[in-house]
Structures are given as C-alpha cells and as structure tokens.
C-alpha cells in the first residue's frame, strides 16, 4: 500500500518551465518570472497544478543557470526575489505548487566559495572543492574534454564534471553539506514545495573509480539533505542515472527518508544511438521501457515520474513518432501512453502545443555549451555539414527555443530580440494557432488531464498491460474500486485492434472515434471505461501483469 505522503503526490501534475524561453515580460529578450506570472491562467486551464522552474539563481550563465554564483538570489534578467515571492504567493492562491531546481554538485567558479578556495588553500573554503597537484584520474567532463582544469591562482587542478566554469563541490567536507542543507531551508522557509535535484548521483564520488557517480556515501548525503524532519514534506525528485530496481528502492522507498522519486533516463535512448546520432525506432521501445518501470514500481509501492521531454533532450516526438503530417496524432498518442500510467506527470513547456525539433542552417543559431563542445569535436572527423546535421538532431537547444505564443513578431515571446533564434517552425506551431485548430494538442492535453484528475483509477489504480511486446500497439488498463479504464494507443501502421471486453464509448480520442475496438489509423488513440469482461481471466486482479491475456486481442 502506498503511504499517505506518496498518495498525495500522485495528484500532482507538473509543468516544467525553462524560464529563459518561456515568456519575456520586459522586452530584454530573456524570459522571466513576471512572464511566468502572466501565463498562470494558461497553465492552470491546461490542468497542471505544480511548476518546476529550471534555475533562476544568480549565475554567469555559462550553462544557462546551472552554474550558480549565489544560491539565495535571482539573476537580474529573471527578476528579483520579490518576483519569486509573488510567484509563490500567486501559485499557492491557485492551489498550485512550486518546485525549484537545486544544483548541489557544483557551483560556478564565480561563486565566492570558489574564489576564496582558489585564493587561500588553508582558509575556511580551502576544502570546498576537489583540488589536486595532479589529476587523480582521467575522468572526462560530461560536456567533453578532461574533467580536470589547472587553476593558476591556486596552482592546482580542480574537478569539473560539466563545463570548466562549473567546479564540483567536495561533499566529503561537512561544511559543504551544511551549506546545502541551509540553502534547502532558505527556500523552504520562503514557501517552495519541492526540489528537482540536479545530478544527485554525482554528489558522492570515489576518485579511484572510472566514473564520478554513485559514490559510497551517496545515500548518507541525500538523507542528510532531505531526511531532516523540518523538510520531510517536500516533494523531491532527483535527476539520476539509476537504472536498476534495487537502486530505485534505495533512493525512494518511503522509509529511507531520501527522495520522493527520481527521473529515470532509461527511455531516453529511444530513437538514438547516442545523443547526436539517430537510430530508427518507434513508440514500441518507449512502451517497453515504460511498462518495465511501471511493473517494478507498482510491486514496490514506489512512485515514478512520467515524462518524455525536458530541457536537455531533443523532443521525443521527433525521434520516435511523426513530427510532420501526423504531428497532432503523435503528440496525443505520446501523451496517453505516458501520462495515464501511474506516477507524477511532468510536461515540458511546449509539449502541450505539439512542439517538435527545429532545424537551422548555421551553428551560430545555437547557444549551448554542450552543443558547441560537441560541434568542435565533430569537426575533427567530419564535414561542417555533417556536424551540423548531428547538432540539429541532438542539441539541447532543440528543447530551449522560445515558446511560440502567437503569430506576431517573435511569436509573442518578447518585444525585444530573443536571446536565441525562435523556433524554425514557430509560424506553423504556436499556441494561438493550436488553440484555434480543430486538431488542438493543447485541448487534447486539457481533456486528458481532466480525465486523469477525475478518476481515482488513473491516480492510484492498478496498471495492467494487455498488449504483448510483439504488438505494434499498446493497450493497458487502470483499475480502482469498481472502475476500470482502458487506453489504446496505435503505433505507426493502420490496423485492427480488438479488446477482450466491452467498453463504453471513448471519452478521450484524438481522432474522435466512437468505439474502442476496430480499425485504428496511425497514431490514433482512445480511452474508454470498460464494461463487463468477456473473459473472466482478463480481469483477475491477482495477475496484474498477465500479458498472456493479450492473445485475446489478436485479430485475424
Ligand atoms: C543537469 C541539467 C543540465 C545541466 C547539468 C549540469 O543534467 O539538467 O541542464 O547542464 O545538469 O548542471
């Protein structure tokens, strides 16, 4: 049985905001907190009840805010602390929550701690970072190149798992751990409801190992941050490379007092061989990964995050579905197969209007440290055209283009010059146009979230998968009390899908079908309430994952 605390979190539907690109209220070309305040009606009408803000703290902006120079203040172009307080108040007034990004693994080298540390190795900040006369290992930075940088001021090397200006904090030092706990308390006292914790798996390291993740004291450190009584009500979601069940339990079982849930990235390999190399794929791979974790989490009473997109990934729709002619159908199908499972939905900004990957003709149209480093590396072995092709496929900027609100200048994002060129398809894909369209992704999301919020079956219900791994479609049920709901998602080919039980007419369907069984068009999906089963087997509650039932659905 889920504990009460987790039960409550299953009612959260989170919308992730990349503040730089969401809405600019003052014409400086950068999205800001006041811009978010302007769009709260739009977000609430969509049906989300929590926001996660990517970092808005003081930062030189080398990694768009993930390089923090003051954890307790706001970067000028995002606004002020007062703006953030206003946002918290406005959200709470609407019964909505705020999740802030916490970046505990590293600070900017412009942070006063780093400045003190490099200038005085025997001073109070001398051990805040990892300093060595010679690199103790050959670790590579996630953003490419050596993870060790020589600092001429201190005359030693420091570790940076990401950009050169993002120095890793030394969590072995109890003072560093205390600082981070104080930062959590600072924001909690201001009213934030939770944290998304950046690369949580990196805060404990074993410098003798080949990689700087999952060090021996990881769980002790996480408990030190979030296991404290005063912050026990926070919703905490860690970004982590966890990919096995035992580790998920160790992080998230309620009695561990560590994290509420994790972002698992197992399914991020869909449609690509590596971040910048496409691989032919379909919704099938995504389905298989989602099903695996549903099953595992259900068995152990854990809650999952349900997501396909974020600010670091090219949109899933462009990798495994149809982002052209069947864009609306694909966006809806992805939403049904992700957000009607059990867990906490995370919708990335723009997904709700069917935003896809853009395309540009020049590297100058990009503005991301990882993208630039990768491009430089590619140029060593391929032509500029080929390198740009890879960037267009995998760049994080694919998810970071300003939201296109309407068809006006700069698509309603700013009255100034946007910090990065607008989306190359913004004329075709923008909120105003989508809302007016007969096939509106926003309205589909709205209906889906309303349906989800209105039935316990979608919140805590048992999940059963009826389709088999070979099927080019996905059928699952969610059941609680006397209610069973069934969701059918067809993949790329037209085909007939039959169910082993009667259903009422679909209440959610991207192409308006009026029966749940029958011929499905590519990416067509539907959700209906199940009537009595034709086969008693198909309803046996003690075999929630009885995939053998799928044989009942095989069609001639
Ligand atoms: C996380 C963030 C990413 C950032 C990195 C370093 O992966 O999601 O945007 O660049 O951490 O902080």
Coordinates of C-alpha atoms and ligand atoms in Angstrom, one line a residue:
X1 CA 0.0 0.0 0.0
X2 CA 1.2 3.4 -0.9
X3 CA 2.0 5.6 2.2
X4 CA -0.3 8.7 2.5
X5 CA 2.5 11.0 1.6
X6 CA 3.1 9.3 -1.7
X7 CA -0.6 9.0 -2.3
X8 CA -0.9 12.8 -2.2
X9 CA 2.0 13.3 -4.6
X10 CA 0.2 11.2 -7.2
X11 CA -2.3 14.1 -7.5
X12 CA 0.5 16.4 -8.7
X13 CA 0.8 17.2 -12.4
X14 CA 4.0 19.2 -13.0
X15 CA 4.8 21.6 -15.8
X16 CA 8.5 22.2 -16.4
X17 CA 9.5 25.8 -17.2
X18 CA 12.7 26.7 -18.8
X19 CA 12.5 30.3 -17.7
X20 CA 14.8 31.9 -20.3
X21 CA 12.5 30.7 -23.1
X22 CA 9.0 30.8 -21.6
X23 CA 7.8 34.4 -21.6
X24 CA 9.6 37.7 -21.6
X25 CA 7.7 40.5 -19.7
X26 CA 10.1 43.4 -20.1
X27 CA 11.5 43.2 -23.7
X28 CA 15.1 42.3 -22.9
X29 CA 14.8 39.1 -24.9
X30 CA 15.0 36.7 -21.9
X31 CA 12.0 35.0 -20.4
X32 CA 11.5 36.0 -16.7
X33 CA 9.4 35.4 -13.6
X34 CA 6.9 38.2 -14.4
X35 CA 6.4 36.5 -17.7
X36 CA 5.5 33.2 -15.9
X37 CA 3.0 35.2 -13.8
X38 CA 1.3 36.4 -16.9
X39 CA 0.8 32.8 -18.1
X40 CA -0.7 31.3 -15.0
X41 CA -4.2 31.3 -16.4
X42 CA -3.0 29.4 -19.4
X43 CA -1.2 26.8 -17.3
X44 CA -4.0 26.3 -14.8
X45 CA -6.5 26.0 -17.6
X46 CA -4.3 23.3 -19.1
X47 CA -4.8 21.3 -15.9
X48 CA -1.3 21.3 -14.3
X49 CA -1.1 22.0 -10.6
X50 CA 2.7 22.4 -10.0
X51 CA 5.5 24.2 -11.8
X52 CA 9.2 23.2 -11.8
X53 CA 11.5 26.1 -12.6
X54 CA 14.9 25.4 -14.1
X55 CA 17.5 27.6 -12.2
X56 CA 16.7 31.3 -11.9
X57 CA 19.5 32.0 -9.4
X58 CA 22.4 34.4 -9.8
X59 CA 24.7 32.9 -12.4
X60 CA 27.2 33.9 -15.1
X61 CA 25.1 31.8 -17.4
X62 CA 27.7 29.6 -18.9
X63 CA 25.4 26.6 -18.6
X64 CA 22.2 28.7 -18.6
X65 CA 21.9 28.9 -14.8
X66 CA 23.2 25.5 -13.8
X67 CA 26.4 27.4 -12.9
X68 CA 25.2 29.2 -9.8
X69 CA 27.1 32.1 -8.2
X70 CA 24.5 32.8 -5.4
X71 CA 22.0 30.2 -4.3
X72 CA 19.9 32.7 -2.4
X73 CA 19.3 35.4 -5.1
X74 CA 17.8 35.7 -8.5
X75 CA 19.7 36.5 -11.7
X76 CA 18.7 40.1 -12.8
X77 CA 17.3 39.1 -16.2
X78 CA 14.9 36.7 -14.5
X79 CA 13.7 39.3 -12.0
X80 CA 14.0 39.7 -8.2
X81 CA 13.4 37.8 -5.0
X82 CA 10.3 39.8 -4.7
X83 CA 9.1 38.5 -8.1
X84 CA 9.7 34.9 -6.9
X85 CA 7.8 35.5 -3.7
X86 CA 5.0 36.9 -5.8
X87 CA 5.1 33.8 -7.9
X88 CA 4.9 31.5 -4.9
X89 CA 2.0 33.5 -3.5
X90 CA 0.1 33.5 -6.8
X91 CA 0.6 29.8 -7.2
X92 CA -0.5 29.0 -3.7
X93 CA -3.5 31.2 -4.1
X94 CA -4.5 28.9 -7.0
X95 CA -3.8 25.8 -5.1
X96 CA -0.7 25.2 -7.2
X97 CA 2.9 24.2 -6.0
X98 CA 6.4 25.4 -6.9
X99 CA 9.4 23.1 -7.3
X100 CA 12.8 24.8 -7.6
X101 CA 15.9 23.4 -9.1
X102 CA 18.6 22.6 -6.6
X103 CA 22.2 22.2 -8.0
X104 CA 24.2 20.7 -5.2
X105 CA 27.0 19.0 -7.2
X106 CA 28.8 22.1 -8.4
X107 CA 28.9 25.9 -8.3
X108 CA 30.1 28.5 -10.8
X109 CA 33.7 29.3 -10.5
X110 CA 32.4 32.9 -10.0
X111 CA 30.8 31.7 -6.7
X112 CA 32.5 33.4 -3.7
X113 CA 33.3 30.0 -2.2
X114 CA 35.4 29.1 -5.3
X115 CA 37.1 32.5 -5.3
X116 CA 38.0 32.0 -1.6
X117 CA 39.0 28.4 -2.2
X118 CA 41.4 29.2 -5.0
X119 CA 43.0 32.1 -3.2
X120 CA 43.5 30.6 0.2
X121 CA 44.1 26.8 0.4
X122 CA 44.4 26.9 4.2
X123 CA 41.3 29.2 4.7
X124 CA 37.8 28.2 5.6
X125 CA 36.9 27.5 2.0
X126 CA 40.1 25.7 1.1
X127 CA 38.4 22.2 1.0
X128 CA 35.1 23.2 -0.6
X129 CA 36.2 21.7 -3.9
X130 CA 38.4 18.9 -5.1
X131 CA 41.9 20.2 -5.5
X132 CA 44.9 18.1 -6.5
X133 CA 48.5 18.8 -7.7
X134 CA 48.0 16.2 -10.4
X135 CA 44.6 14.8 -11.7
X136 CA 44.0 11.6 -9.7
X137 CA 42.1 10.0 -12.6
X138 CA 41.3 10.5 -16.2
X139 CA 37.7 11.4 -15.9
X140 CA 36.1 13.2 -18.8
X141 CA 33.6 16.1 -18.5
X142 CA 30.0 15.3 -19.5
X143 CA 30.4 18.3 -21.8
X144 CA 33.6 16.7 -23.4
X145 CA 37.3 17.1 -22.6
X146 CA 39.2 16.4 -19.4
X147 CA 37.2 16.9 -16.2
X148 CA 40.3 18.4 -14.5
X149 CA 41.4 22.0 -15.0
X150 CA 44.5 23.7 -13.8
X151 CA 43.9 26.8 -11.8
X152 CA 46.9 29.1 -12.0
X153 CA 45.9 31.1 -8.9
X154 CA 45.9 28.1 -6.6
X155 CA 48.5 26.2 -8.6
X156 CA 46.4 23.0 -8.5
X157 CA 43.8 21.1 -10.6
X158 CA 40.1 21.2 -9.7
X159 CA 37.3 18.8 -10.8
X160 CA 34.5 20.0 -13.1
X161 CA 32.2 17.2 -14.2
X162 CA 30.5 19.7 -16.6
X163 CA 31.8 23.0 -18.0
X164 CA 35.2 24.3 -17.0
X165 CA 33.4 27.1 -15.0
X166 CA 31.3 24.5 -13.0
X167 CA 33.5 23.3 -10.2
X168 CA 32.4 20.2 -8.3
X169 CA 31.8 20.8 -4.6
X170 CA 33.6 18.5 -2.2
X171 CA 30.8 16.8 -0.3
X172 CA 33.2 15.0 1.9
X173 CA 33.6 18.3 3.7
X174 CA 30.8 18.5 6.3
X175 CA 30.7 22.3 5.9
X176 CA 29.7 21.9 2.3
X177 CA 26.9 19.6 3.3
X178 CA 25.7 22.1 5.9
X179 CA 25.7 24.9 3.3
X180 CA 23.5 22.9 1.0
X181 CA 21.1 22.0 3.8
X182 CA 20.9 25.7 4.8
X183 CA 20.0 26.5 1.2
X184 CA 17.2 24.0 1.2
X185 CA 15.9 25.5 4.4
X186 CA 16.2 29.0 3.0
X187 CA 13.9 28.2 0.1
X188 CA 11.6 26.0 2.1
X189 CA 11.1 28.9 4.5
X190 CA 10.2 31.1 1.5
X191 CA 7.4 28.7 0.7
X192 CA 8.7 26.4 -2.1
X193 CA 7.0 23.0 -2.1
X194 CA 9.8 20.9 -3.5
X195 CA 13.1 20.5 -5.3
X196 CA 14.2 18.9 -8.5
X197 CA 17.8 17.9 -7.6
X198 CA 20.4 18.2 -10.4
X199 CA 22.7 15.2 -10.9
X200 CA 22.1 13.8 -7.4
X201 CA 24.0 10.7 -8.3
X202 CA 27.2 12.7 -8.5
X203 CA 27.5 14.2 -5.1
X204 CA 29.4 11.3 -3.6
X205 CA 32.4 10.2 -5.7
X206 CA 35.1 7.5 -5.5
X207 CA 38.0 9.2 -7.1
X208 CA 39.7 5.8 -7.8
X209 CA 36.7 4.6 -9.9
X210 CA 36.2 5.1 -13.6
X211 CA 33.2 7.3 -13.1
X212 CA 32.2 10.0 -10.7
X213 CA 28.7 8.8 -9.8
X214 CA 27.1 6.6 -7.1
X215 CA 29.9 7.1 -4.6
X216 CA 29.9 5.2 -1.3
X217 CA 28.3 7.9 0.8
X218 CA 25.6 8.9 -1.6
X219 CA 22.7 7.8 0.5
X220 CA 24.1 9.2 3.7
X221 CA 24.4 12.6 1.9
X222 CA 20.9 12.5 0.5
X223 CA 19.4 11.7 3.9
X224 CA 21.4 14.5 5.4
X225 CA 19.7 16.9 3.0
X226 CA 16.1 15.6 2.9
X227 CA 15.8 13.2 5.8
X228 CA 15.5 16.0 8.2
X229 CA 12.2 16.5 10.0
X230 CA 11.7 20.1 9.0
X231 CA 11.8 19.3 5.3
X232 CA 10.1 16.0 5.4
X233 CA 7.0 17.3 3.5
X234 CA 9.0 18.5 0.5
X235 CA 8.4 16.8 -2.9
X236 CA 11.9 15.8 -4.1
X237 CA 12.8 14.4 -7.4
X238 CA 16.4 13.6 -8.2
X239 CA 18.0 13.6 -11.6
X240 CA 19.9 10.3 -11.6
X241 CA 21.5 7.6 -13.8
X242 CA 19.7 4.9 -11.7
X243 CA 18.7 2.1 -14.0
X244 CA 18.0 -0.8 -11.7
X245 CA 15.2 -1.6 -9.4
X246 CA 17.3 -2.1 -6.2
X247 CA 18.8 1.3 -6.6
X248 CA 15.4 2.9 -7.2
X249 CA 14.2 1.4 -3.9
X250 CA 17.3 2.6 -2.1
X251 CA 16.6 6.1 -3.2
X252 CA 12.8 6.3 -3.0
X253 CA 11.3 3.8 -0.5
X254 CA 9.4 6.0 2.0
X255 CA 11.2 4.6 5.0
X256 CA 14.6 5.6 3.5
X257 CA 13.8 9.3 4.0
X258 CA 15.8 10.2 0.9
X259 CA 13.9 11.3 -2.2
X260 CA 10.2 11.1 -3.3
X261 CA 11.1 10.0 -6.7
X262 CA 13.7 10.0 -9.5
X263 CA 13.9 10.9 -13.1
X264 CA 15.0 7.7 -14.7
X265 CA 16.5 8.1 -18.2
X266 CA 16.3 4.5 -19.3
X267 CA 13.9 5.5 -22.1
X268 CA 16.0 8.5 -23.3
X269 CA 17.8 6.1 -25.7
X270 CA 14.7 5.9 -27.8
X271 CA 15.3 6.9 -31.3
X272 CA 19.0 7.5 -30.9
X273 CA 22.3 5.5 -30.8
X274 CA 23.8 8.4 -28.8
X275 CA 22.7 11.9 -28.1
X276 CA 23.8 13.2 -31.5
X277 CA 23.2 10.0 -33.6
X278 CA 19.7 9.0 -34.7
X279 CA 18.6 5.3 -34.7
X280 CA 15.4 4.1 -36.4
X281 CA 12.9 3.5 -33.7
X282 CA 9.2 3.6 -32.8
X283 CA 6.8 4.0 -30.0
X284 CA 7.4 0.3 -29.2
X285 CA 10.7 0.9 -27.5
X286 CA 9.2 3.6 -25.4
X287 CA 6.3 1.4 -24.5
X288 CA 8.6 -1.4 -23.4
X289 CA 10.7 0.8 -21.1
X290 CA 7.6 2.5 -19.6
X291 CA 6.0 -0.9 -18.9
X292 CA 9.1 -2.3 -17.3
X293 CA 9.3 0.5 -14.7
X294 CA 5.5 0.6 -14.1
X295 CA 5.6 -3.0 -13.2
X296 CA 8.6 -2.6 -11.0
X297 CA 7.4 0.5 -9.2
X298 CA 4.0 -1.0 -8.6
X299 CA 5.4 -4.1 -6.9
X300 CA 7.4 -2.0 -4.5
X301 CA 4.9 0.8 -3.9
X302 CA 7.1 3.5 -5.4
X303 CA 6.0 6.4 -7.5
X304 CA 7.6 7.2 -10.8
X305 CA 7.9 10.4 -12.8
X306 CA 6.1 10.2 -16.1
X307 CA 8.0 12.2 -18.8
X308 CA 9.4 12.0 -22.3
X309 CA 10.9 15.5 -22.6
X310 CA 12.9 18.0 -20.7
X311 CA 15.4 20.9 -21.3
X312 CA 18.3 18.6 -22.0
X313 CA 16.7 16.4 -24.7
X314 CA 15.5 16.9 -28.3
X315 CA 11.7 16.3 -28.3
X316 CA 10.7 12.7 -28.2
X317 CA 8.1 13.2 -30.8
X318 CA 10.7 14.0 -33.4
X319 CA 12.8 10.9 -32.5
X320 CA 10.2 8.1 -32.5
X321 CA 6.9 9.4 -33.9
X322 CA 5.8 11.6 -36.8
X323 CA 6.6 15.3 -36.3
X324 CA 5.2 16.2 -39.8
X325 CA 1.8 15.3 -41.1
X326 CA 0.7 13.3 -38.1
X327 CA 2.2 15.7 -35.5
X328 CA -1.1 16.2 -33.7
X329 CA -1.9 12.4 -33.6
X330 CA 1.7 11.6 -32.5
X331 CA 1.6 14.2 -29.7
X332 CA -1.7 12.9 -28.4
X333 CA -0.6 9.2 -28.6
X334 CA 2.6 10.0 -26.7
X335 CA 0.6 11.8 -24.0
X336 CA -1.8 9.0 -23.5
X337 CA 0.9 6.3 -23.3
X338 CA 2.9 8.4 -20.8
X339 CA 0.6 10.4 -18.6
X340 CA -2.2 7.8 -18.0
X341 CA 0.2 5.4 -16.3
X342 CA 0.8 5.6 -12.6
X343 CA 3.2 8.3 -11.4
X344 CA 3.6 12.0 -11.4
X345 CA 3.3 13.5 -14.9
X346 CA 6.0 16.1 -15.9
X347 CA 5.0 18.1 -19.0
X348 CA 7.9 20.0 -20.6
X349 CA 7.0 23.5 -21.8
X350 CA 5.7 23.5 -25.4
X351 CA 4.8 19.8 -25.4
X352 CA 1.2 20.9 -24.9
X353 CA 1.1 22.6 -28.2
X354 CA 3.0 19.8 -30.0
X355 CA 6.4 21.4 -30.3
X356 CA 8.9 19.4 -32.3
X357 CA 12.7 19.7 -33.1
X358 CA 13.5 22.7 -35.1
X359 CA 16.3 23.0 -37.8
X360 CA 18.9 25.6 -38.5
X361 CA 21.5 26.2 -41.2
X362 CA 24.2 27.6 -39.0
X363 CA 25.9 26.8 -35.7
X364 CA 25.5 30.5 -34.9
X365 CA 21.8 29.8 -34.4
X366 CA 22.7 27.7 -31.3
X367 CA 23.7 28.9 -27.8
X368 CA 24.6 26.0 -25.6
X369 CA 27.9 25.0 -24.1
X370 CA 27.4 21.2 -24.6
X371 CA 26.4 21.8 -28.3
X372 CA 29.4 24.0 -29.0
X373 CA 31.8 21.5 -27.4
X374 CA 30.3 18.6 -29.4
X375 CA 30.3 20.6 -32.6
X376 CA 34.0 21.4 -32.2
X377 CA 34.7 17.7 -31.6
X378 CA 32.7 16.6 -34.6
X379 CA 34.6 19.0 -36.9
X380 CA 37.7 16.9 -36.1
X381 CA 36.3 13.9 -38.0
X382 CA 33.6 15.2 -40.4
X383 CA 32.5 18.0 -42.7
X384 CA 30.7 21.0 -41.2
X385 CA 27.5 19.9 -42.9
X386 CA 27.6 16.5 -41.3
X387 CA 28.5 18.1 -37.9
X388 CA 25.6 20.5 -38.2
X389 CA 23.3 17.6 -39.1
X390 CA 24.2 15.9 -35.8
X391 CA 23.7 19.2 -33.9
X392 CA 20.3 19.7 -35.5
X393 CA 19.4 16.2 -34.3
X394 CA 20.6 16.2 -30.8
X395 CA 21.3 19.7 -29.5
X396 CA 19.7 20.6 -26.1
X397 CA 18.7 23.8 -27.8
X398 CA 16.0 21.8 -29.7
X399 CA 14.1 22.0 -26.4
X400 CA 15.1 25.5 -25.5
X401 CA 13.7 27.7 -28.2
X402 CA 11.3 30.4 -27.1
X403 CA 7.8 29.3 -26.7
X404 CA 5.8 30.5 -29.7
X405 CA 2.7 32.1 -28.2
X406 CA 1.2 33.5 -31.4
X407 CA 1.9 34.6 -34.9
X408 CA 3.1 38.1 -34.1
X409 CA 6.7 39.4 -34.1
X410 CA 9.0 37.0 -32.2
X411 CA 5.9 34.9 -31.9
X412 CA 4.7 36.8 -28.8
X413 CA 7.7 35.7 -26.7
X414 CA 9.4 39.1 -26.5
X415 CA 9.1 42.6 -27.8
X416 CA 12.9 42.7 -28.0
X417 CA 15.5 40.4 -29.6
X418 CA 15.2 36.9 -28.3
X419 CA 18.3 35.5 -26.6
X420 CA 18.3 32.6 -29.1
X421 CA 16.6 32.5 -32.5
X422 CA 12.9 31.5 -32.3
X423 CA 11.8 28.0 -33.3
X424 CA 12.2 27.4 -37.1
X425 CA 8.6 26.1 -37.3
X426 CA 7.0 28.7 -34.9
X427 CA 4.8 30.1 -37.7
X428 CA 3.2 26.7 -38.0
X429 CA 3.3 25.6 -34.4
X430 CA 2.3 28.2 -31.9
X431 CA -0.2 28.3 -29.0
X432 CA -2.7 30.7 -30.6
X433 CA -2.9 28.6 -33.8
X434 CA -3.1 25.4 -31.9
X435 CA -5.9 26.6 -29.7
X436 CA -7.9 27.6 -32.7
X437 CA -7.2 24.4 -34.7
X438 CA -9.7 21.6 -35.0
X439 CA -6.9 19.3 -34.0
X440 CA -5.6 21.0 -31.0
X441 CA -2.8 19.4 -28.9
X442 CA -3.5 21.8 -26.0
X443 CA -7.2 20.9 -25.9
X444 CA -6.3 17.2 -26.1
X445 CA -3.9 17.6 -23.1
X446 CA -6.5 19.5 -21.3
X447 CA -9.1 16.8 -21.7
X448 CA -6.5 14.1 -20.8
X449 CA -5.5 15.9 -17.6
X450 CA -9.1 16.5 -16.6
X451 CA -10.0 12.9 -17.2
X452 CA -6.9 11.8 -15.1
X453 CA -7.8 14.1 -12.3
X454 CA -11.4 13.0 -12.1
X455 CA -10.9 9.2 -11.7
X456 CA -9.1 7.5 -8.9
X457 CA -8.3 4.7 -11.3
X458 CA -5.8 6.9 -13.1
X459 CA -4.2 8.1 -9.9
X460 CA -3.7 5.1 -7.6
X461 CA -5.2 2.4 -9.8
X462 CA -3.5 -0.9 -10.7
X463 CA -2.0 -0.9 -14.1
X464 CA -2.3 -3.9 -16.4
X465 CA -0.8 -4.3 -19.8
X466 CA -2.9 -6.2 -22.2
X467 CA -0.9 -5.9 -25.4
X468 CA 2.2 -8.1 -25.9
X469 CA 5.7 -7.0 -26.6
X470 CA 5.4 -8.0 -30.3
X471 CA 2.3 -5.8 -30.8
X472 CA 2.6 -2.6 -32.7
X473 CA 0.2 -1.0 -30.3
X474 CA -0.2 -0.5 -26.6
X475 CA -3.2 -1.4 -24.6
X476 CA -3.4 -1.0 -20.8
X477 CA -6.0 -0.7 -18.1
X478 CA -6.1 1.2 -14.9
X479 CA -8.4 0.0 -12.3
X480 CA -9.5 1.1 -8.8
X481 CA -12.7 0.2 -6.9
X482 CA -15.4 -0.8 -9.4
X483 CA -13.9 1.2 -12.2
X484 CA -11.6 0.0 -15.0
X485 CA -10.4 2.3 -17.7
X486 CA -8.7 1.1 -20.9
X487 CA -6.3 3.1 -23.1
X488 CA -5.5 2.0 -26.6
X489 CA -2.6 3.6 -28.5
X490 CA -1.8 2.5 -32.0
X491 CA 1.7 3.0 -33.4
X492 CA 2.6 3.9 -37.0
X493 CA 0.6 1.4 -39.0
X494 CA -3.1 1.3 -39.6
X495 CA -4.5 -1.9 -38.0
X496 CA -7.5 -3.5 -36.4
X497 CA -7.4 -3.8 -32.6
X498 CA -9.9 -5.9 -30.6
X499 CA -10.4 -6.0 -26.9
X500 CA -11.4 -8.9 -24.7
X501 CA -14.2 -6.9 -23.1
X502 CA -17.0 -4.5 -23.9
X503 CA -16.3 -0.8 -23.3
X504 CA -18.4 2.3 -23.2
X505 CA -17.8 4.9 -25.9
X506 CA -14.4 6.5 -25.6
X507 CA -14.3 9.7 -23.6
X508 CA -10.9 10.7 -25.0
X509 CA -9.9 10.0 -28.6
X510 CA -7.5 12.0 -30.8
X511 CA -9.5 11.3 -33.9
X512 CA -12.9 11.3 -32.3
X513 CA -13.7 7.5 -32.7
X514 CA -16.8 6.3 -31.1
X515 CA -15.9 2.7 -30.3
X516 CA -12.8 1.4 -28.6
X517 CA -12.3 -1.6 -30.8
X518 CA -11.9 -1.6 -34.6
X519 CA -9.5 -0.2 -37.2
X520 CA -7.0 2.4 -35.8
X521 CA -5.3 4.9 -38.0
X522 CA -1.6 5.6 -37.5
X523 CA -1.0 7.1 -34.0
X524 CA -4.7 7.0 -33.2
X525 CA -5.5 6.6 -29.5
X526 CA -8.6 6.3 -27.4
X527 CA -9.5 5.9 -23.7
X528 CA -12.8 4.4 -22.5
X529 CA -14.4 2.9 -19.4
X530 CA -14.5 -0.8 -19.5
X531 CA -17.8 -2.7 -19.2
X532 CA -18.1 -6.4 -18.2
X533 CA -15.2 -8.6 -19.3
X534 CA -15.9 -11.3 -21.9
X535 CA -13.2 -13.4 -20.3
X536 CA -13.0 -13.8 -16.5
X537 CA -9.3 -14.3 -16.9
X538 CA -8.8 -10.8 -18.2
X539 CA -9.9 -9.3 -15.0
X540 CA -8.0 -11.4 -12.5
X541 CA -6.7 -8.8 -10.1
X542 CA -4.0 -11.1 -8.7
X543 CA -2.2 -11.2 -12.0
X544 CA -2.0 -7.5 -12.8
X545 CA 0.7 -8.1 -15.5
X546 CA -0.8 -11.1 -17.2
X547 CA 0.4 -10.4 -20.7
X548 CA -0.9 -13.8 -21.8
X549 CA -4.3 -12.1 -21.9
X550 CA -3.0 -10.3 -24.9
X551 CA -3.7 -13.4 -27.0
X552 CA -7.4 -12.5 -26.6
X553 CA -6.8 -9.4 -28.6
X554 CA -5.0 -11.0 -31.6
X555 CA -7.0 -10.0 -34.6
X556 CA -7.3 -12.1 -37.8
Ligands
LIG1 C1 21.8 18.5 -15.5 C2 20.9 19.6 -16.1 C3 21.7 20.2 -17.2 C4 23.0 20.8 -16.8 C5 23.8 19.7 -16.0 C6 24.9 20.4 -15.2 O1 22.0 17.4 -16.3 O2 19.7 19.1 -16.4 O3 20.9 21.1 -18.0 O4 23.7 21.2 -17.8 O5 23.0 19.0 -15.0 O6 24.3 21.1 -14.1

